[in-house]
């Protein structure tokens, strides 16, 4: 009976959220997208096991004839991608506090309802299959994700909740919880100033400087003793001070990182000694020598104070390692491309941040190297500290690009569009439209959304998906290279409206980009050649023939009439 009740609750919650979305200003302006979203959600609510087909959506939602060909008309793919974009914008701006969200996974025509708030686990399972659970994505300089991560068999989290702590412009270098667990101390470079150390209560908006010299925080003990390094950069003189205030004293020079041991008396450190970087447990007892190319060393000590975890690149790639006080080193996870730190959660489990390939994620890791992905994320997180209740302090780069404009009569520039992380591709000659590219591509096929917006304040809409888009000299079309697992194709989309034209390319070659040649039936295609790098080819639209430019040249720019090209010299 409980399972039946949960299923009913999940269905009702999904329908309520659907109606809430469709009655919002965002979707009231887009009747076709509203119809598309309703069709995708209804497919989930009915419990249908068969996937929705692109052709069926084209017929039912976009009034296409029964014999239409999705290969020559991408209206469904374009609008599903546009729907993803609008859902992201809606949840980020118009309704960021909603308890549930619709997610349309890449490569599918299904809308899943994802539980964001911490409600019952049975309801969470009804809303979102545990085998493919997208994580909530919030970009914050310094955050405290919770719930608890402790325990021998740390489960896959039902949803990490992010609480933003800082909003200033700059870089967070390190952070640690205070003994009460409700306040934090962190070091940051705000507004181009050198790094200072601040304290802030969780839940409050503002922080205060502690009045210490310029430097970077390293750790805070359970008795309120601060460790920090003086000066700028990743290495400095280690100093100690009281969290409550008072004088500070220097301890030792050449320190990269230092953390208190659980007895709150001794210290583990990574420091420069005799031309090499030593991991010392405790300070003065070297147990491991790191490569001289180490950068941004972070240490974490286990709850017993007998082992220290760190990242080592002595073997080339980045490895997560554990060393004990006797000097025995275990590499528990190897060959990482990017890492953002390692923290102990319990005597036999750690949490790590990084990526071997593709997108970054936060992982749980046991002492035998068995991993479990906890939080897939499009950006890399630096892990700083873990509280006794399992809350984690982490930071990431919140980098945003805005498209802006300014006319002769304006006193200051204004943002052209509400979207962030976009790049301006070009303006049409009559200045009526702007072509933009969403910089957050999917990372697998290297496609990004190509957007069109009416100037000066039109809402951007997706017109294509591909890489390296180019605007035609006459402003009447956009060209890009679309990559999928099955094929590569040149896509030419008319502006301001019209059906895209697709030109399939022969498989088995590494295509980089395409651009207009000045002639309507010919395009310039650039291929990656292992021997010479980029090599330009001429593509004949009618025949599909691809002819290399003589001399294995790369034409970096072509004249509007197609008669001349610029090539690199030397």
C-alpha positions as CSV (number, residue, x, y, z in Angstrom):
1,X,0.0,0.0,0.0
2,X,2.9,2.4,0.8
3,X,4.4,1.9,-2.6
4,X,1.0,2.6,-4.3
5,X,0.6,5.7,-2.3
6,X,4.1,7.0,-3.2
7,X,3.4,6.3,-6.9
8,X,0.2,8.4,-6.7
9,X,2.0,11.2,-4.9
10,X,4.7,11.2,-7.5
11,X,2.2,11.3,-10.4
12,X,0.3,14.2,-8.8
13,X,3.4,16.1,-8.0
14,X,4.6,15.7,-11.6
15,X,1.2,17.0,-13.0
16,X,1.1,19.9,-10.6
17,X,4.6,21.0,-11.7
18,X,3.7,20.6,-15.3
19,X,0.7,22.9,-14.9
20,X,2.8,25.4,-13.0
21,X,5.3,25.4,-15.8
22,X,2.8,25.8,-18.6
23,X,1.1,28.7,-16.8
24,X,4.4,30.6,-16.3
25,X,5.3,33.6,-18.5
26,X,8.1,31.7,-20.1
27,X,5.8,29.0,-21.5
28,X,2.8,31.1,-22.2
29,X,4.9,32.9,-24.8
30,X,5.7,29.5,-26.5
31,X,2.6,27.5,-27.3
32,X,4.5,24.9,-29.4
33,X,7.1,24.3,-26.7
34,X,4.3,24.0,-24.2
35,X,2.6,21.4,-26.3
36,X,5.9,19.6,-26.8
37,X,6.7,19.5,-23.0
38,X,3.2,18.2,-22.2
39,X,3.6,15.4,-24.8
40,X,7.0,14.4,-23.3
41,X,5.7,14.4,-19.8
42,X,2.5,12.5,-20.6
43,X,4.7,9.8,-22.1
44,X,6.4,9.3,-18.7
45,X,3.1,9.6,-16.7
46,X,1.4,6.8,-18.7
47,X,4.3,4.5,-17.9
48,X,4.9,3.6,-21.5
49,X,7.9,1.5,-22.0
50,X,8.4,2.3,-25.7
51,X,10.4,5.4,-26.6
52,X,8.8,8.3,-28.4
53,X,10.0,8.6,-32.0
54,X,11.1,11.8,-33.6
55,X,8.7,11.2,-36.5
56,X,5.7,10.8,-34.2
57,X,6.5,14.1,-32.4
58,X,6.9,15.9,-35.8
59,X,3.4,14.7,-36.8
60,X,1.6,15.2,-33.5
61,X,3.2,18.5,-32.3
62,X,4.6,20.2,-35.4
63,X,1.9,19.3,-37.9
64,X,4.2,17.5,-40.3
65,X,2.7,15.1,-42.9
66,X,2.8,11.4,-42.2
67,X,5.5,10.9,-44.8
68,X,7.9,13.6,-43.6
69,X,11.6,12.7,-43.3
70,X,13.3,13.7,-40.0
71,X,16.7,13.4,-41.7
72,X,16.0,16.4,-43.9
73,X,13.9,18.4,-41.4
74,X,15.4,18.8,-37.9
75,X,12.5,20.7,-36.4
76,X,12.0,18.2,-33.6
77,X,15.7,18.0,-32.6
78,X,16.0,21.8,-32.7
79,X,12.9,22.4,-30.5
80,X,13.8,19.7,-28.0
81,X,17.2,21.3,-27.6
82,X,15.5,24.7,-27.3
83,X,13.2,23.2,-24.7
84,X,16.2,22.0,-22.7
85,X,17.6,25.6,-22.9
86,X,14.4,27.2,-21.7
87,X,13.9,24.8,-18.8
88,X,17.4,25.6,-17.7
89,X,16.7,29.3,-17.9
90,X,13.4,28.9,-16.1
91,X,14.8,27.0,-13.1
92,X,17.8,29.4,-12.9
93,X,15.8,32.6,-13.0
94,X,12.1,32.4,-12.7
95,X,11.6,29.5,-10.3
96,X,15.0,28.5,-8.7
97,X,13.3,27.2,-5.4
98,X,11.0,24.6,-7.0
99,X,11.0,21.2,-5.3
100,X,10.9,19.3,-8.6
101,X,12.4,19.9,-12.1
102,X,11.9,18.4,-15.5
103,X,15.0,17.0,-17.2
104,X,15.2,15.9,-20.8
105,X,18.3,13.6,-21.0
106,X,20.5,13.9,-24.1
107,X,19.6,11.5,-26.9
108,X,16.0,10.9,-25.7
109,X,12.5,12.3,-26.1
110,X,11.4,11.8,-22.5
111,X,10.9,14.4,-19.8
112,X,11.8,13.1,-16.3
113,X,10.6,14.7,-13.2
114,X,13.6,15.0,-10.7
115,X,13.1,15.6,-7.0
116,X,15.3,18.4,-5.7
117,X,14.1,18.8,-2.2
118,X,14.9,16.2,0.5
119,X,11.5,14.3,0.6
120,X,10.9,10.6,1.1
121,X,13.3,8.2,-0.7
122,X,10.4,6.2,-2.1
123,X,9.0,9.3,-3.7
124,X,12.5,10.1,-5.1
125,X,12.7,6.7,-6.7
126,X,9.3,7.2,-8.4
127,X,10.3,10.5,-9.8
128,X,13.8,9.7,-10.9
129,X,15.4,6.4,-11.8
130,X,18.5,5.8,-9.6
131,X,20.4,4.5,-12.6
132,X,20.5,7.8,-14.3
133,X,20.0,10.6,-11.8
134,X,21.1,14.1,-13.1
135,X,22.4,16.3,-10.3
136,X,21.3,19.8,-9.6
137,X,23.7,22.2,-11.1
138,X,24.5,25.4,-9.4
139,X,27.7,27.3,-10.0
140,X,29.0,29.0,-6.8
141,X,32.4,30.3,-5.6
142,X,32.1,28.6,-2.2
143,X,29.4,26.2,-1.2
144,X,28.6,23.7,1.5
145,X,27.0,20.6,0.0
146,X,25.1,18.4,2.5
147,X,23.7,15.7,3.4
148,X,26.0,13.4,5.4
149,X,28.5,11.3,3.5
150,X,29.8,9.3,6.5
151,X,29.5,5.5,6.8
152,X,31.2,2.4,5.6
153,X,28.8,1.8,2.8
154,X,28.2,5.4,1.7
155,X,25.2,5.2,-0.6
156,X,24.6,7.1,-3.8
157,X,23.3,10.4,-2.6
158,X,19.6,11.2,-3.3
159,X,20.6,14.7,-4.3
160,X,23.4,17.0,-3.1
161,X,22.1,20.3,-1.8
162,X,24.2,23.3,-2.4
163,X,24.2,26.3,-0.1
164,X,26.1,29.3,-1.5
165,X,28.3,31.1,1.0
166,X,30.2,33.8,-1.0
167,X,29.2,36.1,-3.8
168,X,32.2,38.4,-4.2
169,X,34.3,38.6,-7.4
170,X,37.5,36.8,-7.1
171,X,39.1,33.5,-6.1
172,X,38.5,31.3,-3.0
173,X,41.9,29.6,-2.2
174,X,40.9,27.5,0.8
175,X,38.3,27.0,3.5
176,X,37.6,25.2,6.7
177,X,34.8,24.7,9.2
178,X,35.1,26.3,12.6
179,X,34.8,24.1,15.7
180,X,31.0,24.9,16.1
181,X,30.3,23.5,12.6
182,X,28.1,26.5,11.8
183,X,30.8,29.0,10.8
184,X,33.6,28.8,8.3
185,X,37.0,30.5,7.8
186,X,38.3,30.9,4.3
187,X,41.0,32.8,2.4
188,X,40.2,34.6,-0.9
189,X,41.4,37.1,-3.3
190,X,38.6,39.6,-3.8
191,X,38.7,42.5,-6.3
192,X,42.3,41.8,-7.4
193,X,43.6,42.2,-3.8
194,X,46.1,39.7,-2.3
195,X,44.6,36.8,-0.4
196,X,43.1,37.6,3.0
197,X,41.5,35.4,5.7
198,X,37.8,35.8,6.5
199,X,35.2,34.3,8.8
200,X,31.5,33.9,8.0
201,X,28.5,32.2,9.7
202,X,26.7,29.8,7.4
203,X,23.4,31.3,6.4
204,X,24.6,34.9,6.7
205,X,25.3,37.0,3.7
206,X,28.5,38.8,4.7
207,X,31.9,37.8,6.0
208,X,34.5,39.7,8.0
209,X,38.3,39.9,7.7
210,X,40.1,38.4,10.7
211,X,42.8,41.1,10.7
212,X,45.6,38.7,9.9
213,X,48.4,39.4,7.4
214,X,48.0,38.6,3.7
215,X,48.1,34.9,3.3
216,X,46.2,31.6,2.6
217,X,44.3,29.6,5.2
218,X,45.5,26.0,5.7
219,X,43.4,24.5,8.5
220,X,41.4,25.2,11.7
221,X,41.7,22.9,14.7
222,X,38.9,21.7,17.0
223,X,40.2,24.1,19.6
224,X,40.1,27.1,17.3
225,X,43.8,27.3,16.2
226,X,44.4,28.6,12.7
227,X,47.1,27.5,10.4
228,X,47.9,29.8,7.5
229,X,50.8,30.6,5.1
230,X,52.1,34.1,4.9
231,X,52.5,35.9,1.5
232,X,51.2,35.2,-2.0
233,X,51.5,32.0,-4.0
234,X,51.2,28.3,-3.3
235,X,54.2,28.2,-0.9
236,X,55.0,30.3,2.2
237,X,55.9,30.5,5.8
238,X,53.5,28.5,8.0
239,X,52.0,30.6,10.9
240,X,49.6,29.9,13.8
241,X,46.9,32.2,15.3
242,X,43.9,32.0,17.6
243,X,40.5,32.1,15.8
244,X,39.4,34.4,18.6
245,X,42.1,37.0,17.8
246,X,45.5,38.0,19.3
247,X,49.1,37.7,18.1
248,X,50.3,35.1,15.6
249,X,53.6,33.3,15.4
250,X,55.7,31.7,12.6
251,X,56.4,28.0,12.6
252,X,58.4,26.9,9.6
253,X,59.2,28.1,6.1
254,X,58.6,26.6,2.6
255,X,55.1,25.1,3.3
256,X,52.7,24.1,0.5
257,X,49.9,22.8,2.8
258,X,49.4,21.9,6.5
259,X,46.6,20.3,8.5
260,X,46.1,19.6,12.2
261,X,46.2,16.1,13.5
262,X,43.2,15.0,15.6
263,X,45.0,15.6,18.8
264,X,45.1,19.3,17.9
265,X,48.7,19.5,18.9
266,X,50.7,18.1,15.9
267,X,50.6,19.0,12.3
268,X,51.0,17.1,8.9
269,X,52.6,19.2,6.2
270,X,53.8,19.3,2.6
271,X,56.9,21.5,2.5
272,X,60.1,22.2,0.5
273,X,63.2,20.8,2.0
274,X,66.6,20.4,0.3
275,X,65.2,21.0,-3.2
276,X,62.4,18.4,-2.9
277,X,58.8,18.5,-1.7
278,X,58.2,16.3,1.4
279,X,55.0,15.0,2.9
280,X,55.7,15.0,6.7
281,X,53.5,13.1,9.3
282,X,53.9,14.7,11.7
283,X,55.9,17.9,10.9
284,X,59.6,16.9,10.9
285,X,59.0,13.3,10.0
286,X,59.2,12.9,6.2
287,X,57.3,9.9,4.8
288,X,57.1,10.6,1.1
289,X,58.8,12.7,-1.6
290,X,56.6,14.4,-4.2
291,X,57.6,15.3,-7.8
292,X,59.0,18.8,-8.2
293,X,56.2,19.6,-10.7
294,X,53.5,19.4,-8.1
295,X,51.1,22.3,-8.0
296,X,48.4,23.1,-5.5
297,X,49.2,20.3,-3.0
298,X,46.3,19.5,-0.6
299,X,46.6,17.1,2.4
300,X,43.8,15.4,4.4
301,X,44.4,13.3,7.6
302,X,42.3,10.3,8.5
303,X,40.2,10.4,11.7
304,X,42.9,8.5,13.7
305,X,45.7,10.8,12.6
306,X,47.8,7.9,11.4
307,X,47.5,8.3,7.6
308,X,47.6,11.3,5.2
309,X,45.9,11.4,1.8
310,X,47.2,13.5,-1.1
311,X,47.6,13.7,-4.9
312,X,50.9,12.8,-6.5
313,X,52.0,13.2,-10.2
314,X,55.4,11.6,-9.9
315,X,54.4,8.9,-12.4
316,X,53.0,11.4,-14.9
317,X,49.2,11.3,-14.5
318,X,47.6,12.3,-11.2
319,X,47.2,9.6,-8.6
320,X,45.3,9.7,-5.3
321,X,47.6,8.3,-2.6
322,X,47.6,7.4,1.1
323,X,50.7,7.3,3.3
324,X,51.2,6.2,6.9
325,X,53.6,7.5,9.5
326,X,56.0,4.7,8.6
327,X,56.4,5.8,5.0
328,X,54.2,3.1,3.4
329,X,52.4,4.6,0.3
330,X,49.4,3.2,-1.4
331,X,48.1,4.5,-4.7
332,X,44.4,3.9,-4.4
333,X,43.3,5.5,-7.7
334,X,45.5,6.2,-10.7
335,X,45.6,8.1,-14.0
336,X,43.4,11.1,-13.3
337,X,43.6,14.0,-15.7
338,X,42.3,16.7,-13.4
339,X,41.9,16.6,-9.6
340,X,40.3,19.0,-7.1
341,X,41.4,17.4,-3.8
342,X,40.8,14.5,-1.5
343,X,39.1,14.3,1.9
344,X,38.6,11.6,4.5
345,X,35.0,10.8,5.3
346,X,35.6,7.9,7.6
347,X,38.5,5.5,8.5
348,X,37.9,3.5,5.3
349,X,36.3,5.9,2.8
350,X,37.3,9.1,1.1
351,X,35.7,11.6,-1.3
352,X,37.6,12.9,-4.3
353,X,37.0,15.4,-7.0
354,X,38.3,15.2,-10.6
355,X,38.1,13.7,-14.0
356,X,39.9,11.0,-15.9
357,X,38.2,11.9,-19.2
358,X,35.2,13.9,-20.1
359,X,33.2,15.8,-17.5
360,X,34.4,16.2,-13.9
361,X,32.5,14.6,-10.9
362,X,32.8,14.1,-7.1
363,X,33.4,10.5,-6.2
364,X,33.3,8.3,-3.2
365,X,36.4,6.1,-2.9
366,X,37.3,3.2,-0.5
367,X,40.8,2.1,0.4
368,X,40.8,-0.6,-2.3
369,X,40.2,2.0,-5.0
370,X,36.5,1.2,-5.6
371,X,34.8,4.3,-6.8
372,X,31.2,5.5,-6.8
373,X,30.1,8.7,-8.6
374,X,28.3,11.0,-6.1
375,X,27.8,14.2,-8.0
376,X,28.3,14.5,-11.8
377,X,29.0,18.2,-12.6
378,X,29.9,20.2,-15.7
379,X,32.6,22.1,-13.7
380,X,35.5,21.1,-11.5
381,X,35.1,21.4,-7.8
382,X,38.0,22.0,-5.3
383,X,37.3,20.2,-2.0
384,X,38.4,22.1,1.1
385,X,37.0,20.5,4.3
386,X,34.5,18.0,5.7
387,X,32.6,18.5,8.9
388,X,31.8,15.8,11.5
389,X,28.2,15.7,10.1
390,X,29.4,15.1,6.5
391,X,29.0,18.6,5.2
392,X,31.7,19.6,2.6
393,X,33.2,22.9,1.8
394,X,34.0,23.2,-1.9
395,X,34.5,25.9,-4.5
396,X,34.4,26.2,-8.2
397,X,35.0,28.8,-10.9
398,X,31.8,30.7,-11.7
399,X,32.8,32.1,-15.1
400,X,30.1,33.8,-17.1
401,X,30.2,35.6,-20.4
402,X,27.5,38.1,-21.4
403,X,26.8,39.6,-24.8
404,X,26.7,43.3,-24.4
405,X,26.0,46.3,-26.7
406,X,26.3,50.1,-26.6
407,X,24.9,52.7,-29.0
408,X,26.1,56.3,-29.4
409,X,23.3,57.7,-27.2
410,X,23.9,55.3,-24.3
411,X,25.9,56.3,-21.2
412,X,27.0,52.7,-20.4
413,X,26.8,49.3,-22.0
414,X,23.8,47.0,-21.5
415,X,23.4,43.2,-21.7
416,X,21.9,42.3,-25.0
417,X,20.5,39.0,-23.7
418,X,19.8,37.3,-20.4
419,X,21.8,34.2,-21.4
420,X,25.2,33.6,-19.9
421,X,28.1,31.6,-21.2
422,X,27.4,32.6,-24.8
423,X,29.7,34.0,-27.5
424,X,28.7,36.4,-30.3
425,X,29.3,34.8,-33.7
426,X,28.2,37.8,-35.7
427,X,25.6,40.4,-36.6
428,X,23.6,40.5,-39.9
429,X,24.6,43.5,-42.1
430,X,21.3,45.2,-41.4
431,X,21.9,44.8,-37.6
432,X,18.5,43.2,-37.1
433,X,19.8,39.8,-35.8
434,X,22.6,38.4,-33.8
435,X,24.0,34.9,-34.0
436,X,25.4,33.4,-30.8
437,X,26.8,30.1,-29.6
438,X,26.2,28.5,-26.3
439,X,29.7,27.7,-24.9
440,X,28.5,24.8,-22.8
441,X,28.5,22.1,-25.4
442,X,27.7,18.5,-24.6
443,X,31.4,17.5,-24.4
444,X,31.0,14.3,-26.2
445,X,30.1,15.1,-29.8
446,X,31.5,18.7,-29.4
447,X,28.2,20.2,-30.5
448,X,26.9,23.5,-29.0
449,X,23.6,25.3,-29.4
450,X,23.6,27.9,-32.2
451,X,21.2,30.7,-31.3
452,X,19.5,33.6,-33.1
453,X,18.1,36.7,-31.5
454,X,16.4,39.7,-32.9
455,X,18.1,43.0,-31.8
456,X,18.1,44.7,-29.5
457,X,16.2,42.6,-26.9
458,X,14.7,39.5,-28.6
459,X,14.8,36.2,-26.8
460,X,17.4,33.9,-28.3
461,X,16.1,30.8,-30.0
462,X,18.0,27.7,-31.1
463,X,18.3,27.3,-34.8
464,X,21.0,24.6,-35.1
465,X,23.4,22.5,-33.1
466,X,27.0,22.1,-34.1
467,X,30.6,23.4,-33.7
468,X,32.4,26.4,-35.1
469,X,29.4,28.2,-36.5
470,X,30.0,30.9,-39.1
471,X,27.7,33.6,-40.4
472,X,27.4,34.1,-44.2
473,X,28.9,37.5,-45.4
474,X,25.4,38.5,-46.6
475,X,23.9,37.5,-43.2
476,X,21.3,35.2,-44.8
477,X,22.5,31.9,-43.3
478,X,24.6,30.2,-40.7
479,X,26.9,27.2,-41.3
480,X,28.2,24.8,-38.7
481,X,29.6,21.3,-38.4
482,X,27.2,18.8,-36.7
483,X,28.8,15.7,-35.2
484,X,26.9,12.7,-33.9
485,X,28.0,9.1,-33.1
486,X,26.6,8.0,-36.5
487,X,27.8,10.8,-38.9
488,X,29.3,14.2,-39.6
489,X,27.3,16.7,-41.5
490,X,27.4,20.3,-42.7
491,X,24.3,22.2,-41.6
492,X,23.3,25.4,-43.3
493,X,20.4,27.3,-41.6
494,X,18.7,30.2,-43.3
495,X,18.2,33.5,-41.3
496,X,15.7,34.5,-39.9
497,X,13.7,31.4,-40.7
498,X,13.7,28.4,-42.9
499,X,14.5,24.7,-42.8
500,X,18.1,23.7,-42.3
501,X,19.9,22.0,-45.2
502,X,22.1,19.0,-44.2
503,X,25.0,17.7,-46.3
504,X,26.4,14.4,-45.0
505,X,30.2,13.9,-45.1
506,X,32.0,10.7,-45.6
507,X,32.7,8.8,-42.3
508,X,36.2,7.9,-41.1
509,X,37.7,11.4,-41.3
510,X,38.4,14.0,-38.6
511,X,36.3,17.1,-39.6
512,X,37.1,20.3,-37.8
513,X,34.8,23.0,-39.2
514,X,33.0,24.4,-42.3
515,X,32.5,27.9,-43.7
516,X,31.0,29.7,-46.6
517,X,33.1,30.1,-49.8
518,X,31.3,33.0,-51.4
519,X,29.4,30.6,-53.7
520,X,26.0,29.1,-52.8
521,X,26.9,25.6,-54.0
522,X,30.4,25.3,-52.5
523,X,31.7,25.3,-48.9
524,X,35.1,25.2,-47.4
525,X,35.7,22.3,-45.0
526,X,38.7,22.0,-42.7
527,X,40.0,18.5,-41.8
528,X,42.5,17.5,-39.1
529,X,45.5,15.9,-40.7
530,X,48.0,14.2,-38.4
531,X,50.9,15.1,-40.6
532,X,50.1,18.8,-41.3
533,X,47.4,19.9,-38.9
534,X,44.4,21.6,-40.4
535,X,44.0,21.1,-44.2
536,X,41.3,22.9,-46.1
537,X,39.0,21.2,-48.7
538,X,36.3,22.4,-51.1
539,X,33.0,20.7,-50.7
540,X,30.6,20.6,-53.8
541,X,27.1,20.7,-52.5
542,X,25.5,19.0,-55.5
543,X,27.9,16.0,-55.9
544,X,29.1,15.7,-52.3
545,X,32.7,15.7,-53.6
546,X,35.4,16.9,-51.3
547,X,38.6,18.2,-53.0
548,X,41.7,19.2,-51.0
549,X,43.3,22.6,-51.4
550,X,46.7,22.2,-53.2
551,X,49.7,22.3,-51.0
552,X,47.9,21.0,-48.0
553,X,47.1,24.6,-47.0
554,X,44.8,25.8,-44.3
555,X,42.7,28.8,-45.4
556,X,42.1,30.8,-42.2
557,X,39.9,33.4,-43.9
558,X,38.1,33.7,-47.2
559,X,37.0,36.8,-49.1
560,X,33.2,37.4,-49.4
561,X,33.3,36.7,-53.1
562,X,35.3,33.5,-52.7
563,X,38.1,34.5,-54.9
564,X,40.9,34.9,-52.3
565,X,41.9,33.1,-49.1
566,X,44.3,33.9,-46.3
567,X,46.8,31.2,-45.4
568,X,49.4,31.1,-42.6
569,X,53.0,31.8,-43.7
570,X,56.2,30.0,-42.6
